[in-house]
Short mmCIF file of C-alpha atoms in Angstrom, two decimals:
data_model
loop_
_atom_site.label_atom_id
_atom_site.label_comp_id
_atom_site.label_asym_id
_atom_site.label_seq_id
_atom_site.Cartn_x
_atom_site.Cartn_y
_atom_site.Cartn_z
CA MET A 25 12.33 2.33 43.26
CA PRO A 26 12.65 -0.86 41.16
CA GLU A 27 9.45 -2.03 39.54
CA PRO A 28 8.08 -5.44 40.58
CA GLN A 29 9.56 -8.25 38.54
CA GLU A 30 6.09 -9.42 37.56
CA ALA A 31 5.53 -6.18 35.66
CA ARG A 32 8.37 -7.05 33.30
CA LYS A 33 6.96 -10.40 32.27
CA ALA A 34 5.13 -10.96 29.00
CA VAL A 35 1.52 -9.88 29.13
CA ILE A 36 0.39 -12.10 26.30
CA ALA A 37 -0.86 -15.50 27.35
CA PRO A 38 1.74 -18.12 26.32
CA ASP A 39 -0.82 -20.25 24.52
CA ARG A 40 -2.29 -17.38 22.50
CA GLU A 41 0.18 -17.65 19.63
CA ASP A 42 -0.44 -21.41 19.36
CA GLN A 43 -4.21 -20.99 19.58
CA PHE A 44 -4.44 -18.35 16.87
CA GLY A 45 -1.25 -19.09 14.92
CA ALA A 46 -3.10 -20.35 11.85
CA VAL A 47 -5.21 -17.19 11.71
CA ARG A 48 -2.11 -15.02 12.03
CA LEU A 49 -0.29 -16.86 9.25
CA TRP A 50 -3.36 -16.53 7.02
CA LEU A 51 -3.45 -12.76 7.60
CA TYR A 52 0.24 -12.46 6.76
CA ALA A 53 -0.36 -14.50 3.59
CA MET A 54 -3.19 -12.14 2.66
CA ALA A 55 -0.89 -9.16 3.22
CA ALA A 56 1.67 -10.77 0.91
CA LEU A 57 -1.01 -11.22 -1.75
CA VAL A 58 -2.06 -7.58 -1.43
CA LEU A 59 1.60 -6.57 -1.80
CA ALA A 60 1.78 -8.68 -4.96
CA MET A 61 -1.41 -7.00 -6.18
CA ILE A 62 0.17 -3.56 -5.67
CA ILE A 63 3.22 -4.62 -7.68
CA VAL A 64 1.13 -6.08 -10.52
CA GLY A 65 -0.98 -2.91 -10.49
CA GLY A 66 2.21 -0.91 -10.91
CA ALA A 67 3.23 -3.06 -13.87
CA THR A 68 -0.20 -2.56 -15.40
CA ARG A 69 0.22 1.20 -15.09
CA LEU A 70 3.82 1.34 -16.30
CA THR A 71 3.05 -0.78 -19.38
CA ASP A 72 -0.08 1.31 -20.14
CA SER A 73 -2.16 -1.87 -19.95
CA GLY A 74 -4.95 -0.71 -17.66
CA LEU A 75 -7.41 0.24 -20.42
CA SER A 76 -6.97 -2.89 -22.53
CA ILE A 77 -10.10 -4.52 -21.07
CA THR A 78 -12.97 -2.15 -21.63
CA GLU A 79 -15.67 -4.06 -19.75
CA TRP A 80 -16.23 -4.97 -16.13
CA GLN A 81 -17.55 -8.49 -15.71
CA PRO A 82 -16.98 -9.57 -12.09
CA LEU A 83 -17.71 -13.25 -12.82
CA LEU A 84 -17.32 -13.89 -16.55
CA GLY A 85 -14.27 -11.63 -16.71
CA VAL A 86 -12.17 -14.36 -15.12
CA ILE A 87 -12.21 -16.20 -18.48
CA PRO A 88 -9.72 -14.67 -20.95
CA PRO A 89 -10.17 -14.85 -24.74
CA LEU A 90 -9.85 -18.52 -25.71
CA THR A 91 -10.08 -18.41 -29.48
CA GLU A 92 -8.71 -16.19 -32.22
CA ALA A 93 -12.21 -14.83 -32.72
CA ASP A 94 -12.40 -13.91 -29.03
CA TRP A 95 -9.10 -12.05 -29.29
CA HIS A 96 -10.24 -10.10 -32.34
CA ASP A 97 -13.47 -9.19 -30.53
CA ALA A 98 -11.57 -7.90 -27.47
CA PHE A 99 -9.18 -6.00 -29.73
CA ALA A 100 -12.08 -4.43 -31.63
CA LYS A 101 -13.51 -3.10 -28.36
CA TYR A 102 -10.13 -1.63 -27.42
CA LYS A 103 -9.94 0.11 -30.82
CA GLN A 104 -13.03 2.14 -29.90
CA ILE A 105 -11.38 4.03 -27.03
CA PRO A 106 -9.20 7.17 -27.30
CA GLN A 107 -6.04 5.45 -26.07
CA TYR A 108 -5.92 3.25 -29.16
CA GLN A 109 -7.05 5.95 -31.57
CA LEU A 110 -4.63 8.63 -30.31
CA VAL A 111 -1.70 6.67 -28.88
CA ASN A 112 -1.64 3.07 -30.09
CA LYS A 113 -3.20 3.28 -33.53
CA GLY A 114 -1.74 0.56 -35.71
CA MET A 115 -0.93 -1.72 -32.78
CA SER A 116 -0.72 -5.38 -33.76
CA LEU A 117 -2.81 -8.12 -32.19
CA ASP A 118 0.28 -9.54 -30.48
CA GLU A 119 1.06 -6.16 -28.98
CA PHE A 120 -2.52 -5.92 -27.77
CA LYS A 121 -2.25 -9.36 -26.17
CA PHE A 122 0.76 -8.19 -24.19
CA ILE A 123 -1.11 -5.34 -22.50
CA TYR A 124 -4.30 -7.40 -22.22
CA TRP A 125 -2.55 -10.12 -20.20
CA TRP A 126 -1.19 -7.58 -17.70
CA GLU A 127 -4.64 -6.15 -17.04
CA TRP A 128 -6.24 -9.60 -16.94
CA ALA A 129 -3.63 -10.77 -14.41
CA HIS A 130 -4.33 -7.71 -12.26
CA ARG A 131 -8.06 -8.36 -12.24
CA PHE A 132 -7.62 -12.12 -11.78
CA LEU A 133 -5.36 -11.58 -8.78
CA GLY A 134 -7.97 -9.27 -7.28
CA ARG A 135 -10.63 -11.96 -7.61
CA PHE A 136 -8.25 -14.58 -6.21
CA ILE A 137 -7.52 -12.40 -3.18
CA GLY A 138 -11.24 -12.05 -2.54
CA ILE A 139 -11.70 -15.83 -2.52
CA ALA A 140 -8.50 -16.45 -0.54
CA PHE A 141 -9.81 -14.07 2.11
CA ALA A 142 -13.50 -15.02 2.21
CA LEU A 143 -13.25 -18.82 2.32
CA PRO A 144 -10.70 -19.13 5.18
CA PHE A 145 -12.57 -16.39 7.05
CA ILE A 146 -15.79 -18.42 6.88
CA TRP A 147 -13.86 -21.56 7.88
CA PHE A 148 -12.23 -19.97 10.93
CA TRP A 149 -15.46 -18.29 11.93
CA ALA A 150 -17.53 -21.48 11.62
CA ARG A 151 -14.98 -23.44 13.68
CA ARG A 152 -14.82 -20.69 16.32
CA GLN A 153 -11.11 -20.22 15.81
CA LEU A 154 -11.19 -16.43 15.65
CA PRO A 155 -10.26 -14.37 18.72
CA LYS A 156 -13.16 -12.56 20.27
CA GLY A 157 -13.80 -9.26 18.49
CA LEU A 158 -11.78 -10.09 15.38
CA ALA A 159 -14.65 -11.21 13.15
CA PRO A 160 -16.22 -7.72 12.75
CA LYS A 161 -12.81 -6.30 11.85
CA LEU A 162 -12.28 -9.00 9.23
CA LEU A 163 -15.72 -8.27 7.81
CA GLY A 164 -14.58 -4.66 7.52
CA VAL A 165 -11.48 -5.74 5.59
CA LEU A 166 -13.65 -7.86 3.30
CA ALA A 167 -16.03 -4.95 2.71
CA LEU A 168 -13.13 -2.60 1.96
CA GLY A 169 -11.78 -5.17 -0.51
CA ALA A 170 -15.15 -5.22 -2.28
CA VAL A 171 -15.13 -1.42 -2.40
CA GLN A 172 -11.63 -1.57 -3.88
CA GLY A 173 -12.92 -3.67 -6.76
CA GLY A 174 -15.48 -0.98 -7.53
CA VAL A 175 -12.84 1.74 -7.19
CA GLY A 176 -10.68 -0.14 -9.69
CA TRP A 177 -13.43 -0.11 -12.31
CA PHE A 178 -14.24 3.52 -11.41
CA MET A 179 -10.61 4.29 -12.24
CA VAL A 180 -10.54 2.33 -15.53
CA LYS A 181 -13.83 3.86 -16.63
CA SER A 182 -12.29 7.35 -16.43
CA GLY A 183 -9.92 6.46 -19.28
CA LEU A 184 -12.45 5.03 -21.72
CA VAL A 185 -13.93 8.34 -22.88
CA ASP A 186 -12.20 11.68 -23.57
CA ARG A 187 -8.86 10.54 -22.10
CA VAL A 188 -5.94 8.38 -23.15
CA ASP A 189 -5.19 7.32 -19.58
CA VAL A 190 -6.97 7.02 -16.24
CA SER A 191 -7.72 9.94 -13.96
CA PRO A 192 -4.79 10.62 -11.58
CA TYR A 193 -7.32 11.34 -8.84
CA ARG A 194 -8.92 7.92 -9.23
CA LEU A 195 -5.51 6.27 -9.54
CA ALA A 196 -4.47 7.85 -6.23
CA LEU A 197 -7.69 6.67 -4.58
CA HIS A 198 -7.14 3.14 -5.89
CA LEU A 199 -3.59 2.98 -4.52
CA ILE A 200 -4.45 4.45 -1.12
CA VAL A 201 -7.30 1.99 -0.58
CA ALA A 202 -4.92 -0.86 -1.42
CA LEU A 203 -2.36 0.46 1.08
CA LEU A 204 -5.01 0.86 3.77
CA ILE A 205 -6.05 -2.76 3.29
CA LEU A 206 -2.42 -3.84 3.51
CA ALA A 207 -1.82 -1.82 6.70
CA TRP A 208 -5.00 -3.16 8.31
CA LEU A 209 -4.07 -6.76 7.58
CA VAL A 210 -0.59 -6.30 9.04
CA TRP A 211 -2.00 -4.63 12.15
CA LEU A 212 -4.52 -7.42 12.76
CA ALA A 213 -1.85 -10.08 12.27
CA LEU A 214 0.45 -8.31 14.75
CA ASP A 215 -2.36 -8.26 17.29
CA LEU A 216 -2.26 -12.06 17.30
CA LYS A 217 1.49 -12.38 17.78
CA ALA A 218 2.56 -13.60 21.21
CA GLY A 219 4.66 -10.97 22.92
CA SER A 220 3.43 -8.21 20.62
CA ILE A 221 2.64 -6.13 23.70
CA SER A 222 5.77 -4.98 25.46
CA ALA A 223 5.12 -5.31 29.18
CA ARG A 224 8.64 -4.16 29.89
CA LEU A 225 8.66 -0.72 31.46
CA SER A 226 9.87 1.07 28.35
CA ASN A 227 9.33 4.70 29.36
CA VAL A 228 7.50 5.27 26.08
CA SER A 229 5.79 8.63 26.28
CA PRO A 230 2.43 9.53 24.72
CA GLY A 231 4.32 11.91 22.44
CA GLN A 232 6.51 9.12 21.13
CA LYS A 233 3.44 7.01 20.44
CA ARG A 234 1.82 9.88 18.57
CA LEU A 235 4.97 10.43 16.55
CA ALA A 236 5.01 6.76 15.54
CA ALA A 237 1.42 7.13 14.34
CA GLY A 238 2.36 10.33 12.55
CA LEU A 239 5.08 8.50 10.65
CA VAL A 240 2.49 6.05 9.32
CA LEU A 241 0.40 8.99 8.13
CA LEU A 242 3.47 10.59 6.53
CA VAL A 243 4.21 7.36 4.64
CA LEU A 244 0.61 7.30 3.39
CA LEU A 245 0.82 10.97 2.37
CA GLN A 246 4.07 10.32 0.49
CA SER A 247 2.45 7.35 -1.25
CA LEU A 248 -0.51 9.53 -2.22
CA LEU A 249 1.86 12.11 -3.71
CA GLY A 250 3.66 9.29 -5.51
CA ALA A 251 0.36 8.23 -7.04
CA PHE A 252 -0.07 11.71 -8.51
CA VAL A 253 3.50 11.59 -9.82
CA ALA A 254 2.61 8.29 -11.51
CA GLY A 255 -0.76 9.48 -12.76
CA HIS A 256 0.73 12.53 -14.46
CA LYS A 257 3.94 10.72 -15.52
CA ALA A 258 5.80 13.42 -13.63
CA GLY A 259 8.71 11.05 -13.10
CA LEU A 260 9.58 11.46 -16.78
CA THR A 261 10.46 15.11 -16.15
CA TYR A 262 13.18 16.82 -14.08
CA ASN A 263 15.34 13.70 -14.15
CA THR A 264 18.12 15.23 -12.06
CA TRP A 265 18.81 15.30 -8.34
CA PRO A 266 19.01 17.14 -6.00
CA LEU A 267 18.15 20.06 -8.30
CA MET A 268 15.17 20.43 -10.62
CA ASP A 269 16.12 22.19 -13.85
CA GLY A 270 19.20 23.55 -12.07
CA GLN A 271 17.24 24.88 -9.10
CA PHE A 272 16.32 23.48 -5.71
CA ILE A 273 13.02 25.39 -5.88
CA PRO A 274 12.12 25.37 -9.58
CA ASP A 275 10.14 27.93 -11.50
CA GLY A 276 6.55 27.13 -12.33
CA LEU A 277 5.35 25.80 -8.98
CA GLY A 278 2.20 27.94 -8.85
CA THR A 279 1.26 28.71 -12.43
CA LEU A 280 -2.25 27.23 -12.30
CA SER A 281 -5.33 28.90 -10.88
CA PRO A 282 -6.86 28.43 -8.37
CA TRP A 283 -3.66 27.82 -6.40
CA TYR A 284 -4.65 24.45 -4.92
CA ILE A 285 -4.95 22.89 -8.38
CA ASN A 286 -1.17 23.06 -8.56
CA LEU A 287 -1.00 20.40 -5.84
CA PHE A 288 -2.76 17.88 -8.06
CA GLU A 289 -2.32 18.95 -11.69
CA ASN A 290 0.91 20.96 -12.00
CA ILE A 291 3.63 18.43 -12.88
CA THR A 292 6.42 20.63 -11.48
CA THR A 293 4.59 21.11 -8.17
CA ILE A 294 3.66 17.44 -7.95
CA GLN A 295 7.24 16.23 -8.28
CA PHE A 296 8.55 19.00 -6.00
CA ASN A 297 6.08 18.05 -3.26
CA HIS A 298 7.00 14.38 -3.58
CA ARG A 299 10.66 15.28 -3.07
CA MET A 300 9.99 17.60 -0.12
CA VAL A 301 7.81 15.13 1.77
CA ALA A 302 10.48 12.47 1.22
CA TYR A 303 13.00 14.75 2.94
CA LEU A 304 10.52 15.47 5.73
CA LEU A 305 9.81 11.79 6.24
CA ALA A 306 13.53 11.01 6.46
CA VAL A 307 14.13 13.76 9.01
CA VAL A 308 11.17 12.76 11.20
CA ALA A 309 12.19 9.09 11.10
CA VAL A 310 15.73 9.99 12.23
CA LEU A 311 14.48 12.31 14.98
CA GLN A 312 12.15 9.65 16.27
CA PHE A 313 14.94 7.07 16.32
CA LEU A 314 17.20 9.42 18.30
CA TRP A 315 14.38 10.17 20.73
CA VAL A 316 13.59 6.51 21.28
CA ALA A 317 17.26 5.51 21.52
CA ARG A 318 17.95 8.13 24.19
CA SER A 319 14.87 7.64 26.37
CA VAL A 320 13.52 4.11 25.90
CA ASP A 321 15.24 1.17 27.57
CA ASP A 322 13.58 -1.54 25.45
CA GLY A 323 16.01 -2.61 22.72
CA ARG A 324 13.19 -4.00 20.60
CA LEU A 325 11.68 -0.55 20.18
CA VAL A 326 15.05 1.03 19.44
CA ARG A 327 15.76 -1.58 16.78
CA SER A 328 12.28 -1.09 15.32
CA ALA A 329 12.84 2.67 15.05
CA LEU A 330 16.22 2.07 13.40
CA PHE A 331 14.69 -0.43 10.98
CA LEU A 332 12.17 2.21 9.94
CA VAL A 333 14.96 4.74 9.33
CA ILE A 334 16.79 2.22 7.14
CA GLY A 335 13.60 1.48 5.20
CA VAL A 336 12.84 5.17 4.61
CA PHE A 337 16.37 5.95 3.40
CA ALA A 338 16.50 2.85 1.18
CA GLN A 339 13.20 3.85 -0.41
CA ALA A 340 14.40 7.43 -0.93
CA ALA A 341 17.57 6.17 -2.61
CA LEU A 342 15.49 3.87 -4.80
CA GLY A 343 13.26 6.79 -5.76
CA ILE A 344 16.26 8.92 -6.76
CA TRP A 345 17.68 6.05 -8.81
CA THR A 346 14.32 5.55 -10.52
CA LEU A 347 14.12 9.26 -11.36
CA LEU A 348 17.66 9.45 -12.73
CA GLU A 349 17.04 6.40 -14.94
CA VAL A 350 13.74 7.92 -16.21
CA VAL A 351 11.52 5.23 -14.65
CA PRO A 352 12.43 1.93 -16.30
CA LEU A 353 9.84 -0.77 -15.63
CA TRP A 354 11.79 -2.78 -13.09
CA LEU A 355 12.86 0.25 -11.07
CA GLY A 356 9.36 1.70 -11.15
CA LEU A 357 7.99 -1.58 -9.78
CA ALA A 358 10.70 -1.77 -7.13
CA HIS A 359 9.89 1.77 -6.01
CA GLN A 360 6.17 1.05 -5.76
CA ALA A 361 6.84 -2.18 -3.84
CA GLY A 362 9.23 -0.25 -1.60
CA ALA A 363 6.49 2.20 -0.64
CA ALA A 364 4.26 -0.67 0.48
CA ILE A 365 7.12 -2.30 2.41
CA VAL A 366 8.00 0.94 4.22
CA LEU A 367 4.34 1.27 5.16
CA MET A 368 4.39 -2.23 6.68
CA ILE A 369 7.55 -1.38 8.63
CA ALA A 370 5.94 1.84 9.90
CA VAL A 371 2.75 0.01 10.90
CA ARG A 372 4.78 -2.63 12.76
CA HIS A 373 6.71 0.09 14.57
CA GLN A 374 3.55 1.95 15.51
CA HIS A 375 2.00 -1.29 16.73
CA MET A 376 5.00 -1.99 18.98
CA MET A 377 5.05 1.57 20.32
CA SER A 378 1.32 1.66 20.95
CA ARG A 379 1.48 -1.61 22.91
CA ALA A 380 4.48 -0.62 25.00
CA CYS A 381 3.73 -0.17 28.69
CA ALA A 382 5.20 2.82 30.47
CA SER A 383 4.20 1.96 34.01
CA THR A 384 3.20 -0.90 36.27
CA ALA A 385 -0.42 0.21 35.97
CA ASP A 386 -0.17 0.09 32.19
CA ALA A 387 1.26 -3.42 32.34
CA ALA A 388 -1.56 -4.58 34.58
CA ALA A 389 -4.17 -2.99 32.30
CA ALA A 390 -2.61 -4.64 29.26
CA ALA A 391 -2.58 -8.11 30.82
CA PRO A 392 -4.90 -10.36 28.82
CA ARG A 393 -7.99 -12.05 30.03
CA PRO A 394 -8.32 -15.75 29.23
CA ALA A 395 -8.35 -16.10 25.44
CA ARG A 396 -11.70 -16.96 23.94
CA ALA A 397 -12.69 -17.79 20.41
CA SER A 398 -15.54 -15.88 18.85
CA ALA A 399 -18.76 -17.57 17.97
#
């Protein structure tokens, strides 16, 4: 029996996008800044610049060395850590300035993001331009951003004593928190987009919605594994594909004890796992697209699933290229940016799938109440 025509109409109030458009654009701008932060963080890592500033000064640290004496003082502090003594001994002041500016830019951008988030948030909140219920979520994003600043220093601190680089565990934590912030911002922005809820009877099953959420988790897992590849410089080894040292399953996967340490500290295992999860992610993305294309009559969802497949395969190809070229700076940065972009695509797809209505009752339940701004 045909569904009532009313059930196929948009369930988002027509004026909602206009009412909250400025907030939505601000959230997208913040997501773009976080993406830029992830890229700059990758450059800081790939240029071995992360330990060039040996102090954490949340306020005064915004001011770089201004005089020659200031530069010599900063350089003298860097000379006290193992990275200089064991890796960069004899580095010139100009060479030090190069790595210093990368780390300073990373920290400066982090501070700028904090201000660019906090001030508009206060403005929108004071003027009651935030949708009801959004303010606590934005406070959560702000709190997570503050935690991320502490995690960043926690990571840098690990490389100042007894190491020549930062802890891969702390590096992975730092990247995952950044990606979670990015995903949260994109999700909140999508919530404010008119028509983001598909009231069309799309026949989207609970299993399809769960699979869309699972793809987001798989992208995050793959990014976590990529962080361990980066932290251990595992991309500088086994620079062939599809085989590793002439084998699909290389020797040396489980040489460390206890066994689970291999997942985090065995370079062969780390790269192997990163490859295998990439294959798994590609297969699951394709299977989900075929499932949606065969059973869902909403072309927007089919196109979204296809877009995710394209993103996953493009990122996999970029990863292979990066490996074969032994991780040049620009390819390493492109691959790290690609991971963040695929995550955004996956989050958008999950958002669309989760908002799709599969029945008239669902459409009625999803219909919005009159929009109100929070106090």
